[in-house]
């Protein structure tokens, strides 16, 4: 059952985490398999003469959230609500909150946010709305709140808040990840190691389409000097970063840039009756002989991995091998969908080898080759043939793998 977790993070300024642990969700954005769940993090800061709420939660958890909030403060006393971006996993509870608040609070967000909120929840919610300019500072409760826009990280309306005197970055989705960690922060290295792959998966599935903006925006924040000096980074999902705050942005930057792990080759294929599988045994054997470390995902009549997990493997891979059957004069449907998402969400400049098998006529390999050629990926070769591979097919496959490995050497 989803639960809400409330933790005091600081005495001065008085700062709380209100974390809704969503273990009911199966498909984030109705698309990405996340059996590991997700948290929605909101924060409450009590200051002299002001009480600030940073983001809210998803609509279906409004009651849970409001009950937790009411234990910390009378909602009518909240003077400001900061909307870092308007995606409903953080704003769904806004209308109910404003009812309880008596519409006293001033909402703070970007001009885009105002427009989106009105579209989602009606014009009444933005009756008191302050639209910030990039870099604008407001004095709230004796503190300096600086608002910095980070567009396309991952919505056009996204911004972060920097509380200058306390060096706190409220970072919205940036710095977030999937799963429901037992811990609330990065204090335990084992927990961090377990969590980081879920961060990568989150980055690619949620922000991946705009991954170049991750690098740009983090560069912008670094340029402002706030990443190095931050005392805490407080994201909208997952762990809080206070032992080593800069680490999470470094991870984001590395994933955004597609920084590779030595030897990692992502191999994804379908095999209906073993023909592609036999080719892949040859490919994997040659890859290993050449010292590579393939990571394999396969669609067969017994297994179908989550595409969201495959996407999470792309950024640090040095190369990809895509294997597909021709299926009714098309790419096998599982690979067609997987490839579409790779090209859309994880569109990095990495070499790809295409391997195909067919019964009646070869189409899949050619179609994949065309799709890859139109993307940022580099097409290395396509090896496609009928039925079981013949000795000459095996030699062509091994030669193509050597070409792929040479490409990244
Ligand atoms: Fe966590 Fe983009 O909402």
JSON list of N, CA and C and ligand atoms in Angstrom, two decimals, residues 28-29 38 40 85 87-90 154-155 172-173 202 206 236-237, ligand 1:
[
{"chain": "A", "resi": 28, "resn": "UNK", "atom": "N", "xyz": [4.98, 3.95, -15.17]},
{"chain": "A", "resi": 28, "resn": "UNK", "atom": "CA", "xyz": [5.11, 5.40, -15.05]},
{"chain": "A", "resi": 28, "resn": "UNK", "atom": "C", "xyz": [4.75, 6.04, -16.38]},
{"chain": "A", "resi": 29, "resn": "UNK", "atom": "N", "xyz": [4.04, 7.13, -16.34]},
{"chain": "A", "resi": 29, "resn": "UNK", "atom": "CA", "xyz": [3.53, 7.81, -17.53]},
{"chain": "A", "resi": 29, "resn": "UNK", "atom": "C", "xyz": [2.76, 6.83, -18.42]},
{"chain": "A", "resi": 38, "resn": "UNK", "atom": "N", "xyz": [8.00, 4.15, -7.17]},
{"chain": "A", "resi": 38, "resn": "UNK", "atom": "CA", "xyz": [8.58, 5.50, -7.25]},
{"chain": "A", "resi": 38, "resn": "UNK", "atom": "C", "xyz": [8.13, 6.28, -6.02]},
{"chain": "A", "resi": 40, "resn": "UNK", "atom": "N", "xyz": [7.20, 10.30, -4.64]},
{"chain": "A", "resi": 40, "resn": "UNK", "atom": "CA", "xyz": [6.96, 11.70, -5.03]},
{"chain": "A", "resi": 40, "resn": "UNK", "atom": "C", "xyz": [7.35, 12.54, -3.82]},
{"chain": "A", "resi": 85, "resn": "UNK", "atom": "N", "xyz": [7.76, 22.16, -11.78]},
{"chain": "A", "resi": 85, "resn": "UNK", "atom": "CA", "xyz": [7.17, 21.94, -13.10]},
{"chain": "A", "resi": 85, "resn": "UNK", "atom": "C", "xyz": [5.80, 21.35, -12.86]},
{"chain": "A", "resi": 87, "resn": "UNK", "atom": "N", "xyz": [4.03, 18.76, -14.21]},
{"chain": "A", "resi": 87, "resn": "UNK", "atom": "CA", "xyz": [3.59, 17.39, -14.47]},
{"chain": "A", "resi": 87, "resn": "UNK", "atom": "C", "xyz": [2.76, 16.92, -13.27]},
{"chain": "A", "resi": 88, "resn": "UNK", "atom": "N", "xyz": [1.62, 16.27, -13.55]},
{"chain": "A", "resi": 88, "resn": "UNK", "atom": "CA", "xyz": [0.68, 15.99, -12.48]},
{"chain": "A", "resi": 88, "resn": "UNK", "atom": "C", "xyz": [1.15, 15.02, -11.38]},
{"chain": "A", "resi": 89, "resn": "UNK", "atom": "N", "xyz": [2.31, 14.36, -11.56]},
{"chain": "A", "resi": 89, "resn": "UNK", "atom": "CA", "xyz": [2.80, 13.55, -10.43]},
{"chain": "A", "resi": 89, "resn": "UNK", "atom": "C", "xyz": [3.25, 14.46, -9.27]},
{"chain": "A", "resi": 90, "resn": "UNK", "atom": "N", "xyz": [3.40, 15.77, -9.55]},
{"chain": "A", "resi": 90, "resn": "UNK", "atom": "CA", "xyz": [3.78, 16.71, -8.49]},
{"chain": "A", "resi": 90, "resn": "UNK", "atom": "C", "xyz": [2.72, 17.78, -8.23]},
{"chain": "A", "resi": 154, "resn": "UNK", "atom": "N", "xyz": [12.53, 18.07, -17.48]},
{"chain": "A", "resi": 154, "resn": "UNK", "atom": "CA", "xyz": [12.31, 17.61, -18.83]},
{"chain": "A", "resi": 154, "resn": "UNK", "atom": "C", "xyz": [11.11, 18.25, -19.51]},
{"chain": "A", "resi": 155, "resn": "UNK", "atom": "N", "xyz": [10.47, 19.21, -18.81]},
{"chain": "A", "resi": 155, "resn": "UNK", "atom": "CA", "xyz": [9.37, 19.92, -19.45]},
{"chain": "A", "resi": 155, "resn": "UNK", "atom": "C", "xyz": [9.84, 21.34, -19.78]},
{"chain": "A", "resi": 172, "resn": "UNK", "atom": "N", "xyz": [13.63, 19.62, -8.56]},
{"chain": "A", "resi": 172, "resn": "UNK", "atom": "CA", "xyz": [12.55, 19.11, -9.42]},
{"chain": "A", "resi": 172, "resn": "UNK", "atom": "C", "xyz": [12.87, 17.66, -9.82]},
{"chain": "A", "resi": 173, "resn": "UNK", "atom": "N", "xyz": [12.53, 17.26, -11.04]},
{"chain": "A", "resi": 173, "resn": "UNK", "atom": "CA", "xyz": [12.82, 15.89, -11.47]},
{"chain": "A", "resi": 173, "resn": "UNK", "atom": "C", "xyz": [14.31, 15.62, -11.61]},
{"chain": "A", "resi": 202, "resn": "UNK", "atom": "N", "xyz": [15.44, 6.02, -14.95]},
{"chain": "A", "resi": 202, "resn": "UNK", "atom": "CA", "xyz": [14.53, 7.17, -14.88]},
{"chain": "A", "resi": 202, "resn": "UNK", "atom": "C", "xyz": [14.96, 8.25, -15.87]},
{"chain": "A", "resi": 206, "resn": "UNK", "atom": "N", "xyz": [12.36, 9.05, -18.79]},
{"chain": "A", "resi": 206, "resn": "UNK", "atom": "CA", "xyz": [11.59, 10.28, -18.55]},
{"chain": "A", "resi": 206, "resn": "UNK", "atom": "C", "xyz": [12.21, 11.49, -19.26]},
{"chain": "A", "resi": 236, "resn": "UNK", "atom": "N", "xyz": [12.63, 15.72, -6.80]},
{"chain": "A", "resi": 236, "resn": "UNK", "atom": "CA", "xyz": [11.21, 15.38, -6.72]},
{"chain": "A", "resi": 236, "resn": "UNK", "atom": "C", "xyz": [10.93, 13.89, -6.62]},
{"chain": "A", "resi": 237, "resn": "UNK", "atom": "N", "xyz": [11.96, 13.06, -6.82]},
{"chain": "A", "resi": 237, "resn": "UNK", "atom": "CA", "xyz": [11.80, 11.61, -6.70]},
{"chain": "A", "resi": 237, "resn": "UNK", "atom": "C", "xyz": [13.06, 11.02, -6.03]},
{"chain": "B", "resi": 1, "resn": "LIG", "atom": "FE1", "xyz": [8.21, 13.82, -11.71]},
{"chain": "B", "resi": 1, "resn": "LIG", "atom": "FE2", "xyz": [8.21, 15.25, -14.64]},
{"chain": "B", "resi": 1, "resn": "LIG", "atom": "O1", "xyz": [7.37, 14.71, -13.08]}
]
